[in-house]
PDB file of C-alpha atoms in Angstrom:
ATOM      1  CA  SER L 295     124.074  48.328  81.603  1.00  0.00           C
ATOM      2  CA  ARG L 296     121.417  50.654  82.977  1.00  0.00           C
ATOM      3  CA  PRO L 297     119.845  48.232  85.515  1.00  0.00           C
ATOM      4  CA  ASP L 298     123.279  47.691  87.082  1.00  0.00           C
ATOM      5  CA  ARG L 299     123.729  51.449  87.548  1.00  0.00           C
ATOM      6  CA  VAL L 300     120.411  51.751  89.414  1.00  0.00           C
ATOM      7  CA  GLN L 301     121.568  49.014  91.775  1.00  0.00           C
ATOM      8  CA  ASP L 302     124.555  51.154  92.763  1.00  0.00           C
ATOM      9  CA  PRO L 303     123.619  52.653  96.170  1.00  0.00           C
ATOM     10  CA  GLN L 304     125.143  56.033  95.312  1.00  0.00           C
ATOM     11  CA  VAL L 305     123.262  56.296  92.025  1.00  0.00           C
ATOM     12  CA  ARG L 306     120.051  55.167  93.695  1.00  0.00           C
ATOM     13  CA  ALA L 307     120.516  57.716  96.489  1.00  0.00           C
ATOM     14  CA  THR L 308     121.114  60.481  93.935  1.00  0.00           C
ATOM     15  CA  ILE L 309     118.008  59.519  91.952  1.00  0.00           C
ATOM     16  CA  LEU L 310     115.913  59.431  95.127  1.00  0.00           C
ATOM     17  CA  ALA L 311     117.276  62.786  96.294  1.00  0.00           C
ATOM     18  CA  ASP L 312     116.530  64.345  92.915  1.00  0.00           C
ATOM     19  CA  ALA L 313     113.005  62.895  92.902  1.00  0.00           C
ATOM     20  CA  ARG L 314     112.403  64.136  96.444  1.00  0.00           C
ATOM     21  CA  ALA L 315     113.637  67.643  95.610  1.00  0.00           C
ATOM     22  CA  GLU L 316     111.486  67.819  92.485  1.00  0.00           C
ATOM     23  CA  SER L 317     108.395  66.529  94.278  1.00  0.00           C
ATOM     24  CA  GLU L 318     108.955  69.097  97.045  1.00  0.00           C
ATOM     25  CA  ARG L 319     109.267  71.872  94.448  1.00  0.00           C
ATOM     26  CA  LEU L 320     106.027  70.775  92.791  1.00  0.00           C
ATOM     27  CA  TYR L 321     104.260  70.498  96.166  1.00  0.00           C
ATOM     28  CA  ARG L 322     105.243  74.069  97.014  1.00  0.00           C
ATOM     29  CA  LEU L 323     104.080  75.289  93.612  1.00  0.00           C
ATOM     30  CA  VAL L 324     100.712  73.600  94.145  1.00  0.00           C
ATOM     31  CA  GLU L 325     100.450  75.210  97.605  1.00  0.00           C
ATOM     32  CA  ASP L 326     101.093  78.601  96.029  1.00  0.00           C
ATOM     33  CA  LEU L 327      98.592  77.961  93.226  1.00  0.00           C
ATOM     34  CA  VAL L 328      95.911  77.027  95.758  1.00  0.00           C
ATOM     35  CA  VAL L 329      96.457  80.320  97.606  1.00  0.00           C
ATOM     36  CA  LEU L 330      96.549  82.196  94.295  1.00  0.00           C
ATOM     37  CA  GLY L 331      93.207  80.693  93.308  1.00  0.00           C
ATOM     38  CA  ARG L 332      91.693  81.687  96.635  1.00  0.00           C
ATOM     39  CA  VAL L 333      93.009  85.233  96.326  1.00  0.00           C
ATOM     40  CA  GLU L 334      91.633  85.581  92.799  1.00  0.00           C
ATOM     41  CA  ARG L 335      88.204  84.379  93.941  1.00  0.00           C
ATOM     42  CA  GLY L 336      88.288  86.635  97.024  1.00  0.00           C
ATOM     43  CA  ARG L 337      88.164  83.582  99.264  1.00  0.00           C
ATOM     44  CA  LEU L 338      91.455  83.662 101.117  1.00  0.00           C
ATOM     45  CA  GLU L 339      90.288  83.062 104.644  1.00  0.00           C
ATOM     46  CA  VAL L 340      92.491  82.859 107.697  1.00  0.00           C
ATOM     47  CA  GLU L 341      91.487  80.848 110.706  1.00  0.00           C
ATOM     48  CA  ALA L 342      93.737  82.654 113.154  1.00  0.00           C
ATOM     49  CA  GLU L 343      94.723  80.849 116.294  1.00  0.00           C
ATOM     50  CA  PRO L 344      97.175  81.659 119.052  1.00  0.00           C
ATOM     51  CA  PHE L 345     100.516  79.892 118.759  1.00  0.00           C
ATOM     52  CA  GLN L 346     104.089  79.994 119.994  1.00  0.00           C
ATOM     53  CA  LEU L 347     106.128  81.514 117.176  1.00  0.00           C
ATOM     54  CA  PRO L 348     109.563  80.340 118.439  1.00  0.00           C
ATOM     55  CA  ARG L 349     108.527  76.671 118.271  1.00  0.00           C
ATOM     56  CA  LEU L 350     107.192  77.098 114.740  1.00  0.00           C
ATOM     57  CA  LEU L 351     110.296  78.962 113.577  1.00  0.00           C
ATOM     58  CA  ASP L 352     112.611  76.348 115.106  1.00  0.00           C
ATOM     59  CA  ARG L 353     110.857  73.612 113.138  1.00  0.00           C
ATOM     60  CA  ILE L 354     110.704  75.543 109.866  1.00  0.00           C
ATOM     61  CA  VAL L 355     114.365  76.581 109.960  1.00  0.00           C
ATOM     62  CA  ALA L 356     115.507  73.052 110.831  1.00  0.00           C
ATOM     63  CA  ASN L 357     113.492  71.558 107.958  1.00  0.00           C
ATOM     64  CA  GLU L 358     114.538  74.192 105.436  1.00  0.00           C
ATOM     65  CA  ALA L 359     118.207  74.020 106.445  1.00  0.00           C
ATOM     66  CA  ALA L 360     118.116  70.305 105.652  1.00  0.00           C
ATOM     67  CA  ASP L 361     116.301  70.893 102.334  1.00  0.00           C
ATOM     68  CA  LEU L 362     118.440  73.857 101.214  1.00  0.00           C
ATOM     69  CA  PRO L 363     122.062  72.749 101.613  1.00  0.00           C
ATOM     70  CA  SER L 364     123.394  75.495  99.322  1.00  0.00           C
ATOM     71  CA  ILE L 365     122.842  78.138 102.032  1.00  0.00           C
ATOM     72  CA  SER L 366     123.513  78.388 105.743  1.00  0.00           C
ATOM     73  CA  ILE L 367     120.416  79.326 107.757  1.00  0.00           C
ATOM     74  CA  SER L 368     120.479  80.558 111.332  1.00  0.00           C
ATOM     75  CA  LEU L 369     117.698  81.600 113.661  1.00  0.00           C
ATOM     76  CA  GLU L 370     117.674  84.532 116.078  1.00  0.00           C
ATOM     77  CA  VAL L 371     114.522  84.666 118.185  1.00  0.00           C
ATOM     78  CA  ASP L 372     113.699  86.936 121.084  1.00  0.00           C
ATOM     79  CA  ARG L 373     112.616  84.301 123.596  1.00  0.00           C
ATOM     80  CA  ASP L 374     110.299  86.814 125.304  1.00  0.00           C
ATOM     81  CA  LEU L 375     107.970  86.902 122.314  1.00  0.00           C
ATOM     82  CA  PRO L 376     104.290  86.933 123.164  1.00  0.00           C
ATOM     83  CA  VAL L 377     101.903  84.344 121.813  1.00  0.00           C
ATOM     84  CA  VAL L 378     100.870  85.471 118.323  1.00  0.00           C
ATOM     85  CA  ASN L 379      97.609  85.030 116.429  1.00  0.00           C
ATOM     86  CA  GLY L 380      97.732  83.765 112.892  1.00  0.00           C
ATOM     87  CA  GLU L 381      97.590  80.698 110.718  1.00  0.00           C
ATOM     88  CA  PRO L 382     100.744  78.638 111.408  1.00  0.00           C
ATOM     89  CA  THR L 383     100.447  76.855 108.053  1.00  0.00           C
ATOM     90  CA  TYR L 384     100.456  80.185 106.221  1.00  0.00           C
ATOM     91  CA  VAL L 385     103.378  81.526 108.283  1.00  0.00           C
ATOM     92  CA  GLU L 386     105.270  78.395 107.308  1.00  0.00           C
ATOM     93  CA  GLN L 387     104.365  78.845 103.634  1.00  0.00           C
ATOM     94  CA  ILE L 388     105.625  82.434 103.700  1.00  0.00           C
ATOM     95  CA  LEU L 389     108.929  81.484 105.316  1.00  0.00           C
ATOM     96  CA  ARG L 390     109.457  78.504 103.044  1.00  0.00           C
ATOM     97  CA  ASN L 391     108.937  80.742 100.004  1.00  0.00           C
ATOM     98  CA  LEU L 392     111.315  83.394 101.337  1.00  0.00           C
ATOM     99  CA  LEU L 393     114.002  80.874 102.243  1.00  0.00           C
ATOM    100  CA  GLY L 394     113.583  79.133  98.891  1.00  0.00           C
ATOM    101  CA  ASN L 395     114.097  82.476  97.164  1.00  0.00           C
ATOM    102  CA  ALA L 396     117.190  83.123  99.246  1.00  0.00           C
ATOM    103  CA  ALA L 397     118.594  79.781  98.110  1.00  0.00           C
ATOM    104  CA  LYS L 398     117.781  80.533  94.455  1.00  0.00           C
ATOM    105  CA  TYR L 399     118.984  84.115  94.271  1.00  0.00           C
ATOM    106  CA  THR L 400     122.091  84.116  96.455  1.00  0.00           C
ATOM    107  CA  PRO L 401     125.395  82.419  95.706  1.00  0.00           C
ATOM    108  CA  ALA L 402     126.053  78.992  97.186  1.00  0.00           C
ATOM    109  CA  GLY L 403     127.460  79.330 100.678  1.00  0.00           C
ATOM    110  CA  SER L 404     125.433  82.447 101.467  1.00  0.00           C
ATOM    111  CA  HIS L 405     124.231  82.989 105.006  1.00  0.00           C
ATOM    112  CA  VAL L 406     120.564  83.632 105.740  1.00  0.00           C
ATOM    113  CA  VAL L 407     119.275  84.814 109.113  1.00  0.00           C
ATOM    114  CA  VAL L 408     115.658  84.355 110.162  1.00  0.00           C
ATOM    115  CA  SER L 409     114.866  86.557 113.140  1.00  0.00           C
ATOM    116  CA  ALA L 410     111.806  87.321 115.220  1.00  0.00           C
ATOM    117  CA  ALA L 411     111.567  90.162 117.700  1.00  0.00           C
ATOM    118  CA  ILE L 412     109.119  92.547 119.242  1.00  0.00           C
ATOM    119  CA  ASP L 413     108.785  95.671 117.100  1.00  0.00           C
ATOM    120  CA  GLY L 414     106.557  98.193 118.851  1.00  0.00           C
ATOM    121  CA  ASP L 415     103.142  96.560 119.202  1.00  0.00           C
ATOM    122  CA  ASP L 416     103.969  93.925 116.597  1.00  0.00           C
ATOM    123  CA  VAL L 417     106.170  90.898 116.233  1.00  0.00           C
ATOM    124  CA  ALA L 418     108.466  91.201 113.228  1.00  0.00           C
ATOM    125  CA  ILE L 419     109.855  88.206 111.398  1.00  0.00           C
ATOM    126  CA  ARG L 420     112.768  89.080 109.158  1.00  0.00           C
ATOM    127  CA  VAL L 421     114.660  87.060 106.582  1.00  0.00           C
ATOM    128  CA  ARG L 422     118.033  88.590 105.730  1.00  0.00           C
ATOM    129  CA  ASP L 423     120.693  87.219 103.441  1.00  0.00           C
ATOM    130  CA  ASP L 424     124.154  88.301 102.356  1.00  0.00           C
ATOM    131  CA  GLY L 425     123.356  87.961  98.663  1.00  0.00           C
ATOM    132  CA  PRO L 426     123.706  90.632  95.991  1.00  0.00           C
ATOM    133  CA  GLY L 427     120.439  92.375  96.886  1.00  0.00           C
ATOM    134  CA  ILE L 428     117.469  93.405  94.804  1.00  0.00           C
ATOM    135  CA  PRO L 429     117.869  96.177  92.233  1.00  0.00           C
ATOM    136  CA  PRO L 430     116.029  99.359  93.297  1.00  0.00           C
ATOM    137  CA  ALA L 431     113.864  99.311  90.146  1.00  0.00           C
ATOM    138  CA  SER L 432     112.506  95.872  91.095  1.00  0.00           C
ATOM    139  CA  ARG L 433     111.693  96.570  94.744  1.00  0.00           C
ATOM    140  CA  GLU L 434     108.335  98.250  94.123  1.00  0.00           C
ATOM    141  CA  HIS L 435     107.150  95.368  91.917  1.00  0.00           C
ATOM    142  CA  LEU L 436     108.617  92.462  93.861  1.00  0.00           C
ATOM    143  CA  PHE L 437     105.274  91.347  95.353  1.00  0.00           C
ATOM    144  CA  ASP L 438     103.283  91.781  92.123  1.00  0.00           C
ATOM    145  CA  LEU L 439     101.828  88.638  90.588  1.00  0.00           C
ATOM    146  CA  PHE L 440     104.137  87.108  87.961  1.00  0.00           C
ATOM    147  CA  TYR L 441     106.808  89.786  88.438  1.00  0.00           C
ATOM    148  CA  ARG L 442     110.376  88.598  87.986  1.00  0.00           C
ATOM    149  CA  ASP L 443     113.434  90.803  88.042  1.00  0.00           C
ATOM    150  CA  PRO L 444     114.523  91.087  84.392  1.00  0.00           C
ATOM    151  CA  ALA L 445     118.208  90.488  85.128  1.00  0.00           C
ATOM    152  CA  SER L 446     117.782  87.363  87.250  1.00  0.00           C
ATOM    153  CA  SER L 447     114.857  85.873  85.324  1.00  0.00           C
ATOM    154  CA  ARG L 448     117.250  84.851  82.559  1.00  0.00           C
ATOM    155  CA  THR L 449     119.371  82.739  84.889  1.00  0.00           C
ATOM    156  CA  VAL L 450     117.038  81.612  87.702  1.00  0.00           C
ATOM    157  CA  ALA L 451     113.918  79.512  87.158  1.00  0.00           C
ATOM    158  CA  GLY L 452     110.684  80.636  88.771  1.00  0.00           C
ATOM    159  CA  SER L 453     107.042  81.454  88.206  1.00  0.00           C
ATOM    160  CA  GLY L 454     106.671  84.912  89.756  1.00  0.00           C
ATOM    161  CA  ILE L 455     103.958  83.606  92.073  1.00  0.00           C
ATOM    162  CA  GLY L 456     105.764  82.973  95.382  1.00  0.00           C
ATOM    163  CA  LEU L 457     106.259  86.523  96.619  1.00  0.00           C
ATOM    164  CA  PHE L 458     102.739  87.521  95.567  1.00  0.00           C
ATOM    165  CA  VAL L 459     101.480  84.609  97.671  1.00  0.00           C
ATOM    166  CA  CYS L 460     103.676  85.717 100.591  1.00  0.00           C
ATOM    167  CA  ALA L 461     102.221  89.217 100.459  1.00  0.00           C
ATOM    168  CA  SER L 462      98.650  87.938 100.129  1.00  0.00           C
ATOM    169  CA  LEU L 463      99.044  85.620 103.113  1.00  0.00           C
ATOM    170  CA  ALA L 464     100.725  88.265 105.276  1.00  0.00           C
ATOM    171  CA  ILE L 465      97.967  90.777 104.553  1.00  0.00           C
ATOM    172  CA  ALA L 466      95.235  88.183 105.139  1.00  0.00           C
ATOM    173  CA  MET L 467      96.677  87.582 108.616  1.00  0.00           C
ATOM    174  CA  GLY L 468      96.728  91.303 109.373  1.00  0.00           C
ATOM    175  CA  GLY L 469     100.434  91.687 108.744  1.00  0.00           C
ATOM    176  CA  ARG L 470     102.570  93.271 106.083  1.00  0.00           C
ATOM    177  CA  ILE L 471     105.614  92.380 104.047  1.00  0.00           C
ATOM    178  CA  TRP L 472     108.267  94.524 102.444  1.00  0.00           C
ATOM    179  CA  VAL L 473     111.757  94.436 101.082  1.00  0.00           C
ATOM    180  CA  ALA L 474     114.543  96.415 102.733  1.00  0.00           C
ATOM    181  CA  GLU L 475     117.782  97.526 101.169  1.00  0.00           C
TER     182      GLU L 475
END
């Protein structure tokens, strides 16, 4: 009977894991919708503060690696990075969106590298994966609101909000975001 199945520790653990994953997905969607609403009202404000990027990246990658078991995530950080100014919460939201996309759009077992290094007068954070890549026709629209690549939108669920939010947050902090081949 059904009540007996829920008493099974494996079944219970699976149900709890599924509920946790779904609640995390909904939480991230709400985060993105809040930013989207602020952007649309012209009220996306950044309270920049100095912070140590390596510490933040260590925490984000550790958390996301645990939450995204379908991919392998590694971190490569230049330990001589200067203190950066920005909104740590927004940096985290950007990276969580990018890593979530990597997990959705690359085959299971793919490797993702998050790196941070000095790039001229800037600090560049890069997220690279060994997935199939983004078709050239989609690259110029990738950060547009509600844009989804026509080929992958049939097989991968999504709202087309996440990368728009990433771009909006990066720009609000005085940065930029782009896709490389």
